[in-house]
Short mmCIF file of C-alpha atoms in Angstrom, two decimals:
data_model
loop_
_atom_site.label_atom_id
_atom_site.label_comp_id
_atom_site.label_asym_id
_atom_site.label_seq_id
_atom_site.Cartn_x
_atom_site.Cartn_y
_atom_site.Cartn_z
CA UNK Z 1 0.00 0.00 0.00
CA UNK Z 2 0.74 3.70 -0.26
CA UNK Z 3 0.62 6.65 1.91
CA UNK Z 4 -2.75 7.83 1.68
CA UNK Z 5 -4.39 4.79 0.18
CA UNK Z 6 -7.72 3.89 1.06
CA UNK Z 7 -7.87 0.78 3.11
CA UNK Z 8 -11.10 0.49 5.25
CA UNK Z 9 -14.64 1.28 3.83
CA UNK Z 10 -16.74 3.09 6.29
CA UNK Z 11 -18.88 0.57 7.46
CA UNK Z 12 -22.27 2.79 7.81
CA UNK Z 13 -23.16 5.96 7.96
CA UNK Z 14 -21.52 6.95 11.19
CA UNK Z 15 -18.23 6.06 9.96
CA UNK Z 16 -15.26 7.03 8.28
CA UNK Z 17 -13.16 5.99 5.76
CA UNK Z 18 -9.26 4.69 6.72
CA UNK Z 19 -6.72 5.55 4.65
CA UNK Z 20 -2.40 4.30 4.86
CA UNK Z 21 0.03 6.50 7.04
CA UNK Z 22 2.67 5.14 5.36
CA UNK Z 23 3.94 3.10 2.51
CA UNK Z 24 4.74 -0.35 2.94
CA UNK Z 25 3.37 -3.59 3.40
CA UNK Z 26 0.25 -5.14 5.42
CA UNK Z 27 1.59 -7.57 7.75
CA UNK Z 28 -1.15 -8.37 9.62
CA UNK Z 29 -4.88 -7.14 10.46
CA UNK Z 30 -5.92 -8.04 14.43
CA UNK Z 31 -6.61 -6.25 17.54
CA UNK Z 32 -4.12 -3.60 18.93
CA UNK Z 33 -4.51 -0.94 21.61
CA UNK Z 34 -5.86 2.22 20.69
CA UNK Z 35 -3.72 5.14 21.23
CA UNK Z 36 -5.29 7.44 22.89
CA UNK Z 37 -8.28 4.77 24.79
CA UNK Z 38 -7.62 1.50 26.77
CA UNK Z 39 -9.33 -0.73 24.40
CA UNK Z 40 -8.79 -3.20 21.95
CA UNK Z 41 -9.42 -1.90 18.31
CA UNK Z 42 -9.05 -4.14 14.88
CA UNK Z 43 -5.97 -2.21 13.51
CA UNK Z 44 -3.82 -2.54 9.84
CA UNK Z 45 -0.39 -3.59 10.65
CA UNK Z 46 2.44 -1.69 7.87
CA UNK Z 47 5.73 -2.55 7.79
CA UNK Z 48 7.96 -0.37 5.22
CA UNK Z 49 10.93 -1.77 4.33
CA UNK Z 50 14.66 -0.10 4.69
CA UNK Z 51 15.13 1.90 2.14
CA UNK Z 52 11.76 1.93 0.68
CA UNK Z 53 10.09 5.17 -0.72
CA UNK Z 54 7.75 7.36 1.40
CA UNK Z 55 5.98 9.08 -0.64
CA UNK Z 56 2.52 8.56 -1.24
CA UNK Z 57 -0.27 8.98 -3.34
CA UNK Z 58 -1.57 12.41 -3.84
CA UNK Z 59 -5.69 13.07 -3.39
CA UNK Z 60 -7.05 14.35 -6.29
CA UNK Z 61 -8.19 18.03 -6.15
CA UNK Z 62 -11.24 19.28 -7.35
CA UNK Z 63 -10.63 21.93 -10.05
CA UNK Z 64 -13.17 24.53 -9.10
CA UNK Z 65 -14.79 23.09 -5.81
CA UNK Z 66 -17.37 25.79 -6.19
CA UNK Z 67 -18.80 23.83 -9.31
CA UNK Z 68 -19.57 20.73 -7.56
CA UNK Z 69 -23.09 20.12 -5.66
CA UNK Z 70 -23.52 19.46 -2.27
CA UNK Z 71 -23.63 15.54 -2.73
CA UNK Z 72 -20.43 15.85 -4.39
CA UNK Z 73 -18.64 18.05 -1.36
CA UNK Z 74 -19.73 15.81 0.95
CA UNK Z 75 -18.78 12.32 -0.79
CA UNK Z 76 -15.70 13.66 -1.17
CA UNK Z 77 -15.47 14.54 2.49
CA UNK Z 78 -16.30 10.99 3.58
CA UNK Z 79 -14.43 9.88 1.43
CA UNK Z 80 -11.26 11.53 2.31
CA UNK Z 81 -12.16 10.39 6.12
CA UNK Z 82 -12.50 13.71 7.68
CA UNK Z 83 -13.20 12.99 11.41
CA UNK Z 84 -13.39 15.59 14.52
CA UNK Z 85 -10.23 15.52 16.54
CA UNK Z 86 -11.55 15.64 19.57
CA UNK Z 87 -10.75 12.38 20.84
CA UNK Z 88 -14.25 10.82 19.52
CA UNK Z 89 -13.54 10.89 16.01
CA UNK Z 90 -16.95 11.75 14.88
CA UNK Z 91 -17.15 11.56 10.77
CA UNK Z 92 -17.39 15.12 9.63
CA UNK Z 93 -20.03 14.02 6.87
CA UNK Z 94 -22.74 13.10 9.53
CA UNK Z 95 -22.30 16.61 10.90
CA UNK Z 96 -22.87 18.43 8.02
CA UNK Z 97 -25.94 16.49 7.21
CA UNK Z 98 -28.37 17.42 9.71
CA UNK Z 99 -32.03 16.26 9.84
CA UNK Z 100 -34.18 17.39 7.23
CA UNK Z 101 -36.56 18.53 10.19
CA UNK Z 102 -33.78 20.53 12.09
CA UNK Z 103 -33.16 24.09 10.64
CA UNK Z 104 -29.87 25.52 10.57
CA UNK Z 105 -29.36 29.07 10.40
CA UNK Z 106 -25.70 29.22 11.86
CA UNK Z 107 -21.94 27.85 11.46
CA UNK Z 108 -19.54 28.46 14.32
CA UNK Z 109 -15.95 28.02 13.50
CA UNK Z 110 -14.20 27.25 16.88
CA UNK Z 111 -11.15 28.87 17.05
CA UNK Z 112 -11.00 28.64 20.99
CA UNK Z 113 -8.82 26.25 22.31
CA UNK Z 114 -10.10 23.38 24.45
CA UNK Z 115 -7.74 23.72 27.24
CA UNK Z 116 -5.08 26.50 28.11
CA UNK Z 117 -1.77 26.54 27.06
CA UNK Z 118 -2.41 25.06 23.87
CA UNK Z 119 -2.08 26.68 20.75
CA UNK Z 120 -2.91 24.36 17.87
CA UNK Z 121 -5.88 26.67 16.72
CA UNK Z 122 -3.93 29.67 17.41
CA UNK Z 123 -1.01 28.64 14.99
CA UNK Z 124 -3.48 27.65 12.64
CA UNK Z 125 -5.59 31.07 12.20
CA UNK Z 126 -2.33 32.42 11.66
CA UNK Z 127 -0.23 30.25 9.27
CA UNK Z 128 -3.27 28.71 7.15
CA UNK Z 129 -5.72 31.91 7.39
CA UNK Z 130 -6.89 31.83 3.75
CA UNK Z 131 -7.40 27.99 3.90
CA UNK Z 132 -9.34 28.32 6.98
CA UNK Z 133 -11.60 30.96 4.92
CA UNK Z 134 -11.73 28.81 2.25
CA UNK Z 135 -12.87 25.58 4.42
CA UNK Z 136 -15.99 28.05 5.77
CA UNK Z 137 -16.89 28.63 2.36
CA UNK Z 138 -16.99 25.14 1.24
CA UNK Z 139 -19.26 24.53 4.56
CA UNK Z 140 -21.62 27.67 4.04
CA UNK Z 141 -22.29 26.12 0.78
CA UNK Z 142 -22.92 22.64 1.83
CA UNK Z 143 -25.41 23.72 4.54
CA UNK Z 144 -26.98 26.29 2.82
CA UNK Z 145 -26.09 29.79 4.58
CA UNK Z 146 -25.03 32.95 3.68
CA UNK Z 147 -22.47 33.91 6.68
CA UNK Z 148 -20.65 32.15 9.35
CA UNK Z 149 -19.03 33.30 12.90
CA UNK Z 150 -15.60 32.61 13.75
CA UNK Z 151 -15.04 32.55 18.01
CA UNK Z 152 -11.22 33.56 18.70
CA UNK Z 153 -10.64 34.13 22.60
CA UNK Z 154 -9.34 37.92 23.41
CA UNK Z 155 -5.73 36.84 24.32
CA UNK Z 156 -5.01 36.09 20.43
CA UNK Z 157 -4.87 39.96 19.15
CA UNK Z 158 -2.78 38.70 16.41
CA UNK Z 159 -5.39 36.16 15.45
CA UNK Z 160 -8.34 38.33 15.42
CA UNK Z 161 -6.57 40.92 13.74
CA UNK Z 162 -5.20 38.78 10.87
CA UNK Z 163 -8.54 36.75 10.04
CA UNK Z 164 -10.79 40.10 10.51
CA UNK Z 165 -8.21 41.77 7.84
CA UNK Z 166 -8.18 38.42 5.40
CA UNK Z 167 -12.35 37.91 6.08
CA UNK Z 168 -12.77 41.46 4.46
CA UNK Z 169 -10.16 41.52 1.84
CA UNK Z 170 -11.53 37.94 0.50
CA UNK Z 171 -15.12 39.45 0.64
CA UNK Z 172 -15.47 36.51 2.92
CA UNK Z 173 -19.45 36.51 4.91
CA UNK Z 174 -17.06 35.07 8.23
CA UNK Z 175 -18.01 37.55 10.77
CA UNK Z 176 -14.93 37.48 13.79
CA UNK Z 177 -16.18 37.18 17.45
CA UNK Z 178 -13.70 37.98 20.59
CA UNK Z 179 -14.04 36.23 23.47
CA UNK Z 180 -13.76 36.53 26.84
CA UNK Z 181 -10.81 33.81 28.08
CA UNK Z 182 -12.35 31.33 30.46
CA UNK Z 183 -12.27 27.79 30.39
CA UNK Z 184 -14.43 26.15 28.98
CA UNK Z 185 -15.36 28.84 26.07
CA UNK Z 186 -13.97 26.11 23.56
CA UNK Z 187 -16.56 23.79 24.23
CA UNK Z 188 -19.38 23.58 21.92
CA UNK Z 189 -22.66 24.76 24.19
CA UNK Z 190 -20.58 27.47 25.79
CA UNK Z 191 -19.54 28.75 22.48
CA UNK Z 192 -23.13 29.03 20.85
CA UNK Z 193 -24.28 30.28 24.25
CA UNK Z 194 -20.98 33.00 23.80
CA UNK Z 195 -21.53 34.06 19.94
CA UNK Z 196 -25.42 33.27 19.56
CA UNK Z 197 -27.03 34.12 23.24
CA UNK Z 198 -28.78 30.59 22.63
CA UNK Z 199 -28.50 27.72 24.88
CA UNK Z 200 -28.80 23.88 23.73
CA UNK Z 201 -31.08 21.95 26.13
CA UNK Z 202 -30.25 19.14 28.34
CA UNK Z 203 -29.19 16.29 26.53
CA UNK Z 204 -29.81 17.88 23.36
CA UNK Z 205 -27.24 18.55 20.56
CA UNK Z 206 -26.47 22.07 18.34
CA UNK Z 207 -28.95 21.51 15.64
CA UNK Z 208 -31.63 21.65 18.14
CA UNK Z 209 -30.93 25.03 18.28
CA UNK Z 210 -29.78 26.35 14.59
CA UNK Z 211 -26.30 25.58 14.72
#
């Protein structure tokens, strides 16, 4: 196999495609720990040889993403195996396919970071600003709306300043909210509460409330 190569099908629709992190062989396919959970998982075993190439296959772009439908944006998506990375893995597919019956009428960017002292999102906003615009586009289209809000706590000047400046020179609908710093702003019902004033009910989940 190659770097990048699909290797595991999603098996429904809460699931995610699995693709090589490296060249090499398959050795074996049986249960190994999970990195980050003390459980058991079915896992690819890749050996690369000494010597052997790492490069990888590339994934093919879309010419003019703009051009393709919905369907399209989020097949490609799934197919790529875009998962949350906050330790649960959730497909990023399922998310932006809400129930027909809820109505959203608002995307939230979270540029707040989970815990302090980390600066993952920070470093982001800052070294991949016009991809980060370009990702909310992509989304706005997919779910249908015209603007989205970016959260960025008050402690990253450099942050706000930058996306605010890039948002208006790309004539990009990605209005910038500051935020007071207090833990936990980067979690989800904190931050619609923050940047919408509305508050998801008990046992509920964002689409219950627009978002």
């Amino acid at each position: 196999v190659r770097a990048g190569q699909p290797i595991g099908e999603p098996g429904g629709f809460v699931s995610a495609a699995v693709h090589a992190p490296i060249s090499g062989k398959v050795t074996a396919v049986l249960p190994h720990l999970h990195p980050a959970m003390p459980t058991l998982v079915p896992s690819v075993v890749i050996e690369t040889p000494e010597g052997e190439s790492p490069d990888g296959v590339s994934w093919p772009a879309a010419s003019d993403w703009s051009a393709l439908t919905v369907d399209d944006l989020r097949a490609r998506i799934r197919d790529a195996g875009v998962v949350g990375l906050g330790g649960a893995a959730f497909p990023t597919h399922v998310k932006l396919t809400p129930p027909k019956e809820k109505r959203i009428d608002a995307l939230i960017l979270n540029g707040v970071e989970c815990e302090p002292f980390l600066t993952a999102d920070h470093r982001l906003m800052l070294e991949q600003a016009d991809a980060v615009i370009g990702g909310a586009r992509i989304l706005m289209k997919i779910l249908g709306l015209p603007k989205a809000y970016l959260g960025v706590e008050k402690n990253k000047p450099d942050a706000i300043a930058l996306m605010s400046g890039r948002c208006r020179s790309a004539g990009a609908p990605v209005e910038v909210v500051p935020l007071k710093v207090k833990y936990p702003q980067g979690a989800e019902k904190q931050l619609i509460k923050a940047i919408l004033d509305r508050e998801v009910p008990s046992g509920g989940l964002p689409f219950d409330v627009g978002a």
